[in-house]
Tab-separated table of N, CA, C and O in Angstrom:
chain	number	residue	atom	x	y	z
A	153	MET	N	0.829	-1.186	0.000
A	153	MET	CA	0.000	0.000	0.000
A	153	MET	C	0.874	1.251	0.000
A	153	MET	O	1.930	1.266	0.598
A	154	GLU	N	0.376	2.248	-0.669
A	154	GLU	CA	1.062	3.534	-0.728
A	154	GLU	C	0.151	4.574	-0.087
A	154	GLU	O	-1.065	4.523	-0.241
A	155	LYS	N	0.742	5.498	0.642
A	155	LYS	CA	-0.024	6.572	1.280
A	155	LYS	C	0.479	7.908	0.756
A	155	LYS	O	1.691	8.129	0.708
A	156	VAL	N	-0.455	8.791	0.370
A	156	VAL	CA	-0.085	10.128	-0.083
A	156	VAL	C	-1.024	11.149	0.550
A	156	VAL	O	-2.160	10.839	0.892
A	157	THR	N	-0.511	12.361	0.700
A	157	THR	CA	-1.335	13.481	1.131
A	157	THR	C	-1.320	14.495	0.007
A	157	THR	O	-0.254	14.954	-0.411
A	158	LEU	N	-2.501	14.809	-0.500
A	158	LEU	CA	-2.633	15.738	-1.618
A	158	LEU	C	-3.159	17.080	-1.131
A	158	LEU	O	-4.022	17.126	-0.249
A	159	ASP	N	-2.640	18.155	-1.706
A	159	ASP	CA	-3.182	19.495	-1.456
A	159	ASP	C	-4.305	19.708	-2.459
A	159	ASP	O	-4.079	19.658	-3.666
A	160	VAL	N	-5.518	19.930	-1.941
A	160	VAL	CA	-6.685	20.079	-2.807
A	160	VAL	C	-7.325	21.435	-2.545
A	160	VAL	O	-7.676	21.761	-1.409
A	161	GLN	N	-7.467	22.208	-3.609
A	161	GLN	CA	-8.045	23.541	-3.495
A	161	GLN	C	-9.485	23.522	-3.981
A	161	GLN	O	-9.827	22.778	-4.897
A	162	GLY	N	-10.324	24.338	-3.344
A	162	GLY	CA	-11.706	24.469	-3.764
A	162	GLY	C	-12.698	23.775	-2.841
A	162	GLY	O	-13.901	23.882	-3.043
A	163	MET	N	-12.207	23.063	-1.846
A	163	MET	CA	-13.113	22.401	-0.899
A	163	MET	C	-13.597	23.428	0.120
A	163	MET	O	-12.789	24.157	0.680
A	164	SER	N	-14.916	23.467	0.340
A	164	SER	CA	-15.420	24.485	1.260
A	164	SER	C	-16.497	23.995	2.218
A	164	SER	O	-16.870	24.717	3.137
A	165	CYS	N	-17.012	22.775	2.013
A	165	CYS	CA	-18.125	22.345	2.855
A	165	CYS	C	-18.178	20.826	2.956
A	165	CYS	O	-17.390	20.119	2.335
A	166	GLU	N	-19.136	20.350	3.724
A	166	GLU	CA	-19.292	18.911	3.929
A	166	GLU	C	-19.645	18.185	2.629
A	166	GLU	O	-19.289	17.034	2.430
A	167	HIS	N	-20.326	18.874	1.735
A	167	HIS	CA	-20.632	18.281	0.428
A	167	HIS	C	-19.334	17.954	-0.313
A	167	HIS	O	-19.225	16.906	-0.957
A	168	CYS	N	-18.352	18.840	-0.229
A	168	CYS	CA	-17.052	18.616	-0.871
A	168	CYS	C	-16.395	17.361	-0.309
A	168	CYS	O	-15.844	16.551	-1.055
A	169	VAL	N	-16.472	17.214	0.996
A	169	VAL	CA	-15.884	16.046	1.657
A	169	VAL	C	-16.540	14.772	1.133
A	169	VAL	O	-15.858	13.821	0.745
A	170	ARG	N	-17.866	14.760	1.094
A	170	ARG	CA	-18.584	13.569	0.628
A	170	ARG	C	-18.298	13.279	-0.844
A	170	ARG	O	-18.162	12.115	-1.237
A	171	ALA	N	-18.211	14.318	-1.667
A	171	ALA	CA	-17.958	14.136	-3.100
A	171	ALA	C	-16.599	13.484	-3.328
A	171	ALA	O	-16.472	12.548	-4.130
A	172	ILE	N	-15.590	13.954	-2.618
A	172	ILE	CA	-14.243	13.403	-2.798
A	172	ILE	C	-14.146	12.001	-2.205
A	172	ILE	O	-13.648	11.080	-2.857
A	173	LYS	N	-14.648	11.832	-0.983
A	173	LYS	CA	-14.576	10.503	-0.364
A	173	LYS	C	-15.332	9.478	-1.198
A	173	LYS	O	-14.866	8.356	-1.382
A	174	GLY	N	-16.480	9.862	-1.710
A	174	GLY	CA	-17.289	8.938	-2.493
A	174	GLY	C	-16.632	8.556	-3.802
A	174	GLY	O	-16.538	7.380	-4.140
A	175	SER	N	-16.163	9.546	-4.543
A	175	SER	CA	-15.600	9.257	-5.868
A	175	SER	C	-14.254	8.547	-5.780
A	175	SER	O	-14.013	7.571	-6.489
A	176	VAL	N	-13.373	9.013	-4.920
A	176	VAL	CA	-12.056	8.377	-4.793
A	176	VAL	C	-12.191	7.016	-4.119
A	176	VAL	O	-11.541	6.049	-4.509
A	177	GLY	N	-13.076	6.932	-3.135
A	177	GLY	CA	-13.276	5.681	-2.418
A	177	GLY	C	-13.809	4.556	-3.288
A	177	GLY	O	-13.632	3.380	-2.973
A	178	GLU	N	-14.461	4.897	-4.401
A	178	GLU	CA	-15.004	3.887	-5.305
A	178	GLU	C	-13.959	3.319	-6.262
A	178	GLU	O	-14.210	2.307	-6.916
A	179	LEU	N	-12.809	3.951	-6.354
A	179	LEU	CA	-11.762	3.455	-7.250
A	179	LEU	C	-11.219	2.112	-6.756
A	179	LEU	O	-10.959	1.952	-5.558
A	180	ALA	N	-11.060	1.180	-7.679
A	180	ALA	CA	-10.459	-0.102	-7.320
A	180	ALA	C	-9.036	0.136	-6.831
A	180	ALA	O	-8.282	0.881	-7.448
A	181	GLY	N	-8.692	-0.456	-5.705
A	181	GLY	CA	-7.343	-0.313	-5.169
A	181	GLY	C	-7.210	0.741	-4.089
A	181	GLY	O	-6.201	0.804	-3.399
A	182	VAL	N	-8.237	1.586	-3.909
A	182	VAL	CA	-8.191	2.603	-2.856
A	182	VAL	C	-8.792	2.000	-1.591
A	182	VAL	O	-9.920	1.516	-1.594
A	183	SER	N	-8.006	2.012	-0.515
A	183	SER	CA	-8.481	1.400	0.728
A	183	SER	C	-8.922	2.419	1.766
A	183	SER	O	-9.699	2.091	2.661
A	184	LYS	N	-8.443	3.665	1.646
A	184	LYS	CA	-8.793	4.658	2.659
A	184	LYS	C	-8.692	6.064	2.071
A	184	LYS	O	-7.753	6.364	1.348
A	185	VAL	N	-9.680	6.904	2.411
A	185	VAL	CA	-9.677	8.305	1.987
A	185	VAL	C	-10.065	9.147	3.191
A	185	VAL	O	-11.125	8.931	3.776
A	186	ASP	N	-9.212	10.075	3.583
A	186	ASP	CA	-9.517	11.011	4.662
A	186	ASP	C	-9.408	12.421	4.106
A	186	ASP	O	-8.377	12.789	3.546
A	187	VAL	N	-10.473	13.203	4.264
A	187	VAL	CA	-10.501	14.579	3.774
A	187	VAL	C	-10.405	15.517	4.975
A	187	VAL	O	-11.183	15.405	5.921
A	188	HIS	N	-9.433	16.409	4.937
A	188	HIS	CA	-9.230	17.394	6.007
A	188	HIS	C	-9.611	18.764	5.435
A	188	HIS	O	-8.766	19.460	4.852
A	189	LEU	N	-10.884	19.092	5.586
A	189	LEU	CA	-11.455	20.276	4.964
A	189	LEU	C	-10.727	21.556	5.364
A	189	LEU	O	-10.343	22.361	4.505
A	190	SER	N	-10.494	21.757	6.659
A	190	SER	CA	-9.886	23.003	7.133
A	190	SER	C	-8.448	23.170	6.666
A	190	SER	O	-7.958	24.289	6.536
A	191	GLU	N	-7.773	22.063	6.387
A	191	GLU	CA	-6.373	22.114	5.956
A	191	GLU	C	-6.230	22.066	4.439
A	191	GLU	O	-5.137	22.283	3.915
A	192	GLY	N	-7.308	21.715	3.736
A	192	GLY	CA	-7.229	21.575	2.290
A	192	GLY	C	-6.381	20.385	1.867
A	192	GLY	O	-5.677	20.422	0.867
A	193	LYS	N	-6.471	19.299	2.643
A	193	LYS	CA	-5.654	18.110	2.381
A	193	LYS	C	-6.545	16.879	2.239
A	193	LYS	O	-7.590	16.782	2.869
A	194	VAL	N	-6.079	15.955	1.420
A	194	VAL	CA	-6.744	14.667	1.272
A	194	VAL	C	-5.685	13.580	1.398
A	194	VAL	O	-4.709	13.573	0.644
A	195	ASP	N	-5.874	12.681	2.367
A	195	ASP	CA	-4.986	11.535	2.540
A	195	ASP	C	-5.608	10.346	1.805
A	195	ASP	O	-6.795	10.065	1.988
A	196	VAL	N	-4.801	9.687	1.005
A	196	VAL	CA	-5.288	8.527	0.260
A	196	VAL	C	-4.327	7.371	0.457
A	196	VAL	O	-3.115	7.530	0.341
A	197	GLU	N	-4.894	6.209	0.775
A	197	GLU	CA	-4.107	4.982	0.876
A	197	GLU	C	-4.595	4.076	-0.253
A	197	GLU	O	-5.786	3.814	-0.375
A	198	PHE	N	-3.651	3.631	-1.086
A	198	PHE	CA	-4.050	2.859	-2.256
A	198	PHE	C	-2.984	1.840	-2.646
A	198	PHE	O	-1.829	1.937	-2.242
A	199	ASN	N	-3.418	0.874	-3.450
A	199	ASN	CA	-2.520	-0.142	-3.974
A	199	ASN	C	-2.070	0.315	-5.365
A	199	ASN	O	-2.886	0.341	-6.287
A	200	PRO	N	-0.794	0.673	-5.538
A	200	PRO	CA	-0.323	1.181	-6.834
A	200	PRO	C	-0.366	0.137	-7.956
A	200	PRO	O	-0.248	0.491	-9.121
A	201	ASN	N	-0.573	-1.126	-7.606
A	201	ASN	CA	-0.725	-2.160	-8.634
A	201	ASN	C	-2.129	-2.160	-9.225
A	201	ASN	O	-2.363	-2.764	-10.264
A	202	GLU	N	-3.067	-1.490	-8.533
A	202	GLU	CA	-4.451	-1.472	-8.998
A	202	GLU	C	-4.896	-0.109	-9.516
A	202	GLU	O	-5.764	-0.034	-10.379
A	203	VAL	N	-4.335	0.964	-8.964
A	203	VAL	CA	-4.734	2.317	-9.368
A	203	VAL	C	-3.522	3.236	-9.262
A	203	VAL	O	-2.698	3.086	-8.356
A	204	THR	N	-3.400	4.165	-10.204
A	204	THR	CA	-2.259	5.083	-10.192
A	204	THR	C	-2.595	6.344	-9.408
A	204	THR	O	-3.771	6.703	-9.250
A	205	LEU	N	-1.563	7.014	-8.960
A	205	LEU	CA	-1.749	8.295	-8.291
A	205	LEU	C	-2.390	9.288	-9.255
A	205	LEU	O	-3.236	10.096	-8.860
A	206	GLU	N	-2.023	9.216	-10.511
A	206	GLU	CA	-2.616	10.118	-11.518
A	206	GLU	C	-4.117	9.906	-11.629
A	206	GLU	O	-4.870	10.862	-11.783
A	207	LYS	N	-4.564	8.667	-11.547
A	207	LYS	CA	-5.999	8.372	-11.618
A	207	LYS	C	-6.710	8.949	-10.398
A	207	LYS	O	-7.825	9.478	-10.513
A	208	VAL	N	-6.088	8.877	-9.234
A	208	VAL	CA	-6.666	9.447	-8.016
A	208	VAL	C	-6.813	10.962	-8.184
A	208	VAL	O	-7.876	11.533	-7.917
A	209	LYS	N	-5.752	11.611	-8.655
A	209	LYS	CA	-5.790	13.062	-8.858
A	209	LYS	C	-6.852	13.438	-9.889
A	209	LYS	O	-7.600	14.400	-9.692
A	210	GLU	N	-6.909	12.687	-10.971
A	210	GLU	CA	-7.876	12.953	-12.035
A	210	GLU	C	-9.309	12.829	-11.507
A	210	GLU	O	-10.182	13.633	-11.856
A	211	THR	N	-9.548	11.858	-10.651
A	211	THR	CA	-10.877	11.647	-10.077
A	211	THR	C	-11.277	12.835	-9.207
A	211	THR	O	-12.427	13.291	-9.254
A	212	ILE	N	-10.342	13.365	-8.438
A	212	ILE	CA	-10.623	14.550	-7.605
A	212	ILE	C	-10.904	15.752	-8.501
A	212	ILE	O	-11.862	16.507	-8.277
A	213	GLU	N	-10.098	15.922	-9.528
A	213	GLU	CA	-10.278	17.052	-10.445
A	213	GLU	C	-11.607	16.946	-11.211
A	213	GLU	O	-12.242	17.952	-11.491
A	214	ASP	N	-12.044	15.725	-11.503
A	214	ASP	CA	-13.330	15.518	-12.180
A	214	ASP	C	-14.500	15.977	-11.310
A	214	ASP	O	-15.586	16.251	-11.823
A	215	GLN	N	-14.272	16.053	-9.997
A	215	GLN	CA	-15.313	16.525	-9.077
A	215	GLN	C	-15.328	18.061	-8.995
A	215	GLN	O	-16.158	18.636	-8.301
A	216	GLY	N	-14.382	18.708	-9.683
A	216	GLY	CA	-14.357	20.171	-9.726
A	216	GLY	C	-13.351	20.825	-8.804
A	216	GLY	O	-13.394	22.037	-8.583
A	217	TYR	N	-12.424	20.048	-8.265
A	217	TYR	CA	-11.411	20.583	-7.368
A	217	TYR	C	-10.053	20.577	-8.050
A	217	TYR	O	-9.844	19.868	-9.023
A	218	GLU	N	-9.148	21.356	-7.516
A	218	GLU	CA	-7.808	21.451	-8.098
A	218	GLU	C	-6.806	20.787	-7.167
A	218	GLU	O	-6.729	21.124	-5.989
A	219	VAL	N	-6.038	19.868	-7.717
A	219	VAL	CA	-4.986	19.204	-6.946
A	219	VAL	C	-3.683	19.942	-7.229
A	219	VAL	O	-3.237	20.023	-8.360
A	220	ALA	N	-3.095	20.509	-6.178
A	220	ALA	CA	-1.857	21.284	-6.325
A	220	ALA	C	-0.657	20.374	-6.452
A	220	ALA	O	-0.659	19.255	-6.019
């Protein structure tokens, strides 16, 4: 398993948290998603043999947020 913390801009409410947790959490290979709204951070634990970091970032960006 690989763990990363991403800087995500544009999150402002509980809806943002649910949108990111739901979409990223549905990716095959993702085992854990923690969204820290006040810090603008998203922690993701995933299996790099099943999903790439780029796919995780793309999924967040597809929800309308910017990954720094």
